[in-house]
Amino acid sequence: MRDRVPTCVRHTVMNARNLPRFVSLALVLTALSASAQEQVLDPAAVRHRLFSPGERLEASFTVGLPAREYLTAHYNLNAGLAYNFFNTLGVEARAGYALSRHTGLARSISESFLAREDKKLTDELEDMWEMNLHGVVGARWAPIYGKLSLLADESAHFQAYLWAGGGLASLRRQSVIQCTNVVNRDLGICDNRTDPNDGTTATQSFWRVDTRVAPVATGAVGFRFFMSNGHALRFELRDWVFTDEYRVNVERELWERGEDSGTPAPNPGLTHLVQFDIGYSFIF
């Protein structure tokens, strides 16, 4: 009988023969991995900025559209002036005016409430204040700079940023339950419309109106895409926040006779106006 080679010796010989193959395969995979990393994480994407805003002034114009509508809707027009201390940090002052209105839901509530005889004592609705003139100052922090590939040879350079600040705003509130001159209770009419079925024919409303100036805070998360030297498009999701005010335990009959009624709500909370902002910036 032939002498058999021990199993451990045979495995050692086989491993010794396969070792060069494993080393060659590992070298090939390492080279492929390094090449892939160079293609995916191109250092030039970070080093070669399309534009550096640091130590420059910036003028902007934005239009805000409501992200959600409940009882009021706002369409915000803003102009801003900023100074970028660094590529990642700047201070911006913004001022503007919001075109606001009651939604169809608010108008429906006012008409149905006025026509109901059982609503003698009630509370005002929350979140009815409409923002008009406003001005804020805030800081913008843009820690992320990136590049998106759009076409084979085209890319979009952008910054992602956070914005936070505060200021003052003029607010207006038109009641939907306190009517000073009931024209037609059955139809829920509290204005001087010429056509009972068409509210757009009214030139004067008799619903109670309150105004005030109040502090406002605002914060946003956004992106600005650099188109060329000094030009950028901005996209933001912005929240405007201010304290709410309304009255509770309002007696409708007293108010309609011209007498004051109700008391301020003890814990009115905060009103949030959430908007999508689209804007243009010129950095010079």
Short mmCIF file of C-alpha atoms in Angstrom, two decimals:
data_model
loop_
_atom_site.label_atom_id
_atom_site.label_comp_id
_atom_site.label_asym_id
_atom_site.label_seq_id
_atom_site.Cartn_x
_atom_site.Cartn_y
_atom_site.Cartn_z
CA MET A 1 0.00 0.00 0.00
CA ARG A 2 1.08 3.55 -0.81
CA ASP A 3 2.02 5.77 2.03
CA ARG A 4 -0.73 8.28 2.45
CA VAL A 5 0.15 11.94 2.90
CA PRO A 6 -1.34 13.26 6.12
CA THR A 7 -4.38 15.48 5.59
CA CYS A 8 -2.88 18.47 7.39
CA VAL A 9 0.21 18.33 5.15
CA ARG A 10 -1.93 18.27 2.01
CA HIS A 11 -3.97 21.28 3.18
CA THR A 12 -0.76 23.17 3.92
CA VAL A 13 0.58 22.49 0.43
CA MET A 14 -2.73 23.52 -1.20
CA ASN A 15 -2.90 26.72 0.81
CA ALA A 16 0.69 27.52 -0.16
CA ARG A 17 -0.18 27.03 -3.84
CA ASN A 18 -3.35 29.21 -3.59
CA LEU A 19 -1.70 31.99 -1.60
CA PRO A 20 -0.35 33.86 -4.67
CA ARG A 21 -3.82 33.73 -6.23
CA PHE A 22 -5.43 35.23 -3.12
CA VAL A 23 -2.77 37.96 -2.96
CA SER A 24 -3.30 38.81 -6.64
CA LEU A 25 -7.10 38.92 -6.19
CA ALA A 26 -6.79 41.17 -3.11
CA LEU A 27 -4.52 43.58 -5.02
CA VAL A 28 -6.99 43.75 -7.92
CA LEU A 29 -9.95 44.42 -5.60
CA THR A 30 -8.00 47.10 -3.74
CA ALA A 31 -7.14 48.84 -6.99
CA LEU A 32 -10.77 48.70 -8.18
CA SER A 33 -12.01 50.04 -4.83
CA ALA A 34 -9.56 52.95 -4.93
CA SER A 35 -10.59 53.77 -8.50
CA ALA A 36 -14.30 53.69 -7.57
CA GLN A 37 -13.70 55.98 -4.61
CA GLU A 38 -11.92 58.48 -6.83
CA GLN A 39 -14.89 58.51 -9.20
CA VAL A 40 -17.60 58.77 -6.53
CA LEU A 41 -15.84 61.05 -4.04
CA ASP A 42 -14.14 63.41 -6.43
CA PRO A 43 -12.09 65.77 -4.23
CA ALA A 44 -12.58 68.51 -6.83
CA ALA A 45 -16.31 68.58 -5.96
CA VAL A 46 -15.40 69.95 -2.54
CA ARG A 47 -12.30 71.94 -3.37
CA HIS A 48 -13.53 73.65 -6.54
CA ARG A 49 -16.49 75.78 -5.47
CA LEU A 50 -18.47 77.46 -8.20
CA PHE A 51 -18.73 80.56 -6.01
CA SER A 52 -17.58 81.61 -2.53
CA PRO A 53 -19.97 84.06 -0.81
CA GLY A 54 -17.68 84.80 2.14
CA GLU A 55 -17.05 88.50 2.95
CA ARG A 56 -19.69 89.66 0.44
CA LEU A 57 -23.02 91.49 0.55
CA GLU A 58 -26.15 89.76 -0.69
CA ALA A 59 -29.49 91.16 -1.87
CA SER A 60 -32.50 88.89 -2.29
CA PHE A 61 -36.18 88.78 -3.16
CA THR A 62 -38.49 85.93 -2.13
CA VAL A 63 -42.11 84.93 -2.60
CA GLY A 64 -43.77 82.80 0.09
CA LEU A 65 -46.65 80.45 -0.67
CA PRO A 66 -48.78 78.77 2.01
CA ALA A 67 -47.69 75.21 2.79
CA ARG A 68 -51.08 74.61 4.41
CA GLU A 69 -54.31 76.58 4.67
CA TYR A 70 -56.82 76.37 7.48
CA LEU A 71 -58.67 79.60 8.35
CA THR A 72 -56.27 82.11 6.80
CA ALA A 73 -53.96 82.10 3.77
CA HIS A 74 -50.84 84.23 3.29
CA TYR A 75 -48.83 85.11 0.19
CA ASN A 76 -45.62 86.70 1.40
CA LEU A 77 -43.39 89.16 -0.47
CA ASN A 78 -39.96 89.79 1.08
CA ALA A 79 -36.79 91.70 0.28
CA GLY A 80 -33.56 90.95 2.13
CA LEU A 81 -30.06 92.30 2.62
CA ALA A 82 -27.34 90.07 4.08
CA TYR A 83 -23.65 90.07 4.80
CA ASN A 84 -21.74 86.79 4.60
CA PHE A 85 -18.94 86.85 7.18
CA PHE A 86 -17.73 83.45 5.98
CA ASN A 87 -18.77 80.93 3.36
CA THR A 88 -20.84 79.20 6.04
CA LEU A 89 -22.15 82.06 8.22
CA GLY A 90 -24.05 85.26 7.49
CA VAL A 91 -26.52 87.75 8.97
CA GLU A 92 -29.64 88.78 7.05
CA ALA A 93 -32.33 91.44 7.51
CA ARG A 94 -35.68 90.81 5.80
CA ALA A 95 -38.73 93.04 5.42
CA GLY A 96 -41.95 92.49 3.57
CA TYR A 97 -45.71 92.40 3.35
CA ALA A 98 -48.05 89.42 3.40
CA LEU A 99 -51.18 89.46 1.28
CA SER A 100 -53.66 87.61 3.49
CA ARG A 101 -57.29 86.54 3.36
CA HIS A 102 -59.88 84.29 4.97
CA THR A 103 -60.20 80.85 3.44
CA GLY A 104 -63.46 79.42 2.21
CA LEU A 105 -63.71 77.42 5.44
CA ALA A 106 -63.57 80.61 7.55
CA ARG A 107 -66.25 82.30 5.42
CA SER A 108 -68.47 79.23 5.66
CA ILE A 109 -68.10 79.16 9.46
CA SER A 110 -69.04 82.85 9.77
CA GLU A 111 -72.18 82.48 7.65
CA SER A 112 -73.40 79.29 9.35
CA PHE A 113 -72.71 80.67 12.84
CA LEU A 114 -74.67 83.87 12.24
CA ALA A 115 -77.67 81.88 11.02
CA ARG A 116 -77.79 79.61 14.12
CA GLU A 117 -80.16 80.77 16.87
CA ASP A 118 -78.72 78.37 19.46
CA LYS A 119 -75.26 80.02 19.48
CA LYS A 120 -75.82 82.59 22.24
CA LEU A 121 -72.54 82.11 24.13
CA THR A 122 -69.39 81.01 22.37
CA ASP A 123 -65.61 81.38 22.05
CA GLU A 124 -63.71 83.04 19.25
CA LEU A 125 -61.72 80.78 16.94
CA GLU A 126 -57.98 80.30 17.30
CA ASP A 127 -55.36 81.16 14.66
CA MET A 128 -57.34 83.95 13.00
CA TRP A 129 -54.62 86.63 13.02
CA GLU A 130 -53.32 87.66 9.60
CA MET A 131 -49.76 88.95 9.25
CA ASN A 132 -49.19 92.04 7.08
CA LEU A 133 -46.10 94.28 7.37
CA HIS A 134 -43.14 92.60 9.06
CA GLY A 135 -39.38 92.91 9.53
CA VAL A 136 -36.91 90.41 11.00
CA VAL A 137 -33.16 89.97 11.48
CA GLY A 138 -31.54 86.57 11.71
CA ALA A 139 -28.47 84.40 11.26
CA ARG A 140 -27.94 81.92 8.46
CA TRP A 141 -25.65 78.92 8.97
CA ALA A 142 -24.72 76.90 5.88
CA PRO A 143 -22.44 74.02 6.94
CA ILE A 144 -23.09 71.84 3.86
CA TYR A 145 -21.74 72.52 0.37
CA GLY A 146 -22.44 69.98 -2.34
CA LYS A 147 -22.77 69.26 -6.02
CA LEU A 148 -25.54 67.45 -7.90
CA SER A 149 -24.97 65.84 -11.27
CA LEU A 150 -27.74 66.93 -13.64
CA LEU A 151 -26.46 65.77 -17.04
CA ALA A 152 -23.34 64.02 -18.24
CA ASP A 153 -21.21 67.17 -18.08
CA GLU A 154 -23.43 69.50 -16.02
CA SER A 155 -23.70 69.85 -12.26
CA ALA A 156 -25.48 72.12 -9.75
CA HIS A 157 -23.55 73.55 -6.81
CA PHE A 158 -25.61 74.23 -3.68
CA GLN A 159 -25.52 75.12 0.00
CA ALA A 160 -27.90 73.72 2.60
CA TYR A 161 -28.58 76.09 5.48
CA LEU A 162 -30.54 76.83 8.64
CA TRP A 163 -32.02 80.29 9.30
CA ALA A 164 -33.28 81.67 12.64
CA GLY A 165 -34.24 85.15 13.81
CA GLY A 166 -36.99 87.47 14.97
CA GLY A 167 -38.52 90.93 14.75
CA LEU A 168 -41.90 92.68 14.66
CA ALA A 169 -45.08 92.25 12.62
CA SER A 170 -48.36 94.10 12.22
CA LEU A 171 -51.30 91.72 12.68
CA ARG A 172 -54.97 92.01 11.74
CA ARG A 173 -57.83 89.84 12.95
CA GLN A 174 -61.34 89.79 11.50
CA SER A 175 -63.84 87.90 13.64
CA VAL A 176 -66.10 85.23 12.19
CA ILE A 177 -68.63 85.30 15.06
CA GLN A 178 -68.86 88.95 16.21
CA CYS A 179 -70.97 90.94 13.75
CA THR A 180 -71.68 94.60 14.53
CA ASN A 181 -74.49 94.96 11.98
CA VAL A 182 -76.49 91.86 11.06
CA VAL A 183 -77.91 92.45 7.58
CA ASN A 184 -79.59 89.07 7.10
CA ARG A 185 -79.34 86.43 9.82
CA ASP A 186 -80.97 83.64 7.84
CA LEU A 187 -78.44 84.01 5.04
CA GLY A 188 -75.55 84.79 7.38
CA ILE A 189 -74.88 88.20 5.80
CA CYS A 190 -72.76 90.72 7.72
CA ASP A 191 -71.73 93.11 4.93
CA ASN A 192 -73.25 95.53 2.43
CA ARG A 193 -73.35 93.18 -0.57
CA THR A 194 -75.77 94.10 -3.33
CA ASP A 195 -76.39 90.48 -4.32
CA PRO A 196 -77.37 88.26 -1.36
CA ASN A 197 -75.85 85.24 -3.08
CA ASP A 198 -72.57 86.88 -4.09
CA GLY A 199 -70.21 88.04 -1.34
CA THR A 200 -67.83 89.63 -3.87
CA THR A 201 -70.34 92.45 -4.42
CA ALA A 202 -69.73 93.77 -0.87
CA THR A 203 -67.57 96.86 -0.35
CA GLN A 204 -67.77 96.95 3.45
CA SER A 205 -67.73 94.24 6.11
CA PHE A 206 -69.33 94.57 9.56
CA TRP A 207 -67.38 91.79 11.29
CA ARG A 208 -65.27 92.94 14.23
CA VAL A 209 -61.66 93.80 13.32
CA ASP A 210 -58.70 93.98 15.75
CA THR A 211 -55.15 95.07 14.99
CA ARG A 212 -51.89 94.92 16.93
CA VAL A 213 -48.11 94.94 16.56
CA ALA A 214 -46.40 91.92 18.10
CA PRO A 215 -43.02 90.16 18.23
CA VAL A 216 -42.55 87.47 15.61
CA ALA A 217 -39.98 84.67 15.40
CA THR A 218 -39.09 82.84 12.23
CA GLY A 219 -36.96 79.87 11.28
CA ALA A 220 -36.25 78.08 8.02
CA VAL A 221 -34.37 75.23 6.42
CA GLY A 222 -33.34 75.86 2.85
CA PHE A 223 -31.07 75.42 -0.14
CA ARG A 224 -29.49 77.93 -2.44
CA PHE A 225 -28.25 76.81 -5.85
CA PHE A 226 -25.47 78.84 -7.44
CA MET A 227 -26.15 79.48 -11.12
CA SER A 228 -23.02 81.53 -11.86
CA ASN A 229 -20.81 84.07 -10.11
CA GLY A 230 -23.05 86.09 -7.82
CA HIS A 231 -26.41 84.55 -8.78
CA ALA A 232 -28.35 81.96 -6.77
CA LEU A 233 -31.83 80.48 -6.47
CA ARG A 234 -33.26 79.90 -2.98
CA PHE A 235 -35.80 77.34 -1.80
CA GLU A 236 -36.97 77.39 1.84
CA LEU A 237 -39.50 75.86 4.18
CA ARG A 238 -40.15 78.71 6.64
CA ASP A 239 -42.24 79.00 9.79
CA TRP A 240 -43.48 82.35 11.15
CA VAL A 241 -44.48 82.20 14.83
CA PHE A 242 -46.33 84.72 17.03
CA THR A 243 -48.62 84.63 20.05
CA ASP A 244 -52.33 84.18 19.47
CA GLU A 245 -55.08 86.29 21.09
CA TYR A 246 -58.84 85.74 21.11
CA ARG A 247 -61.87 86.11 23.39
CA VAL A 248 -63.91 83.44 25.16
CA ASN A 249 -67.46 83.44 26.58
CA VAL A 250 -68.70 85.98 24.04
CA GLU A 251 -72.45 86.73 24.34
CA ARG A 252 -73.65 87.36 20.83
CA GLU A 253 -76.70 89.45 21.77
CA LEU A 254 -74.62 91.85 23.88
CA TRP A 255 -72.08 92.31 21.13
CA GLU A 256 -74.72 92.90 18.46
CA ARG A 257 -76.24 95.63 20.67
CA GLY A 258 -72.88 97.38 20.71
CA GLU A 259 -71.83 96.25 24.20
CA ASP A 260 -68.46 94.64 24.88
CA SER A 261 -68.53 90.96 25.80
CA GLY A 262 -66.19 88.09 26.58
CA THR A 263 -62.77 87.86 28.21
CA PRO A 264 -59.29 87.23 26.78
CA ALA A 265 -58.35 83.56 26.54
CA PRO A 266 -56.01 82.69 29.44
CA ASN A 267 -53.71 80.42 27.38
CA PRO A 268 -54.03 81.40 23.73
CA GLY A 269 -50.92 79.55 22.52
CA LEU A 270 -48.91 80.26 19.37
CA THR A 271 -49.86 80.70 15.73
CA HIS A 272 -47.65 79.10 13.05
CA LEU A 273 -47.63 80.29 9.45
CA VAL A 274 -45.74 77.65 7.45
CA GLN A 275 -44.71 78.61 3.93
CA PHE A 276 -42.66 77.52 0.93
CA ASP A 277 -40.32 80.33 -0.11
CA ILE A 278 -38.88 80.68 -3.60
CA GLY A 279 -36.31 83.43 -4.11
CA TYR A 280 -33.40 84.90 -6.02
CA SER A 281 -30.14 86.23 -4.54
CA PHE A 282 -27.45 88.43 -6.02
CA ILE A 283 -24.12 88.31 -4.17
CA PHE A 284 -21.76 91.20 -4.87
#
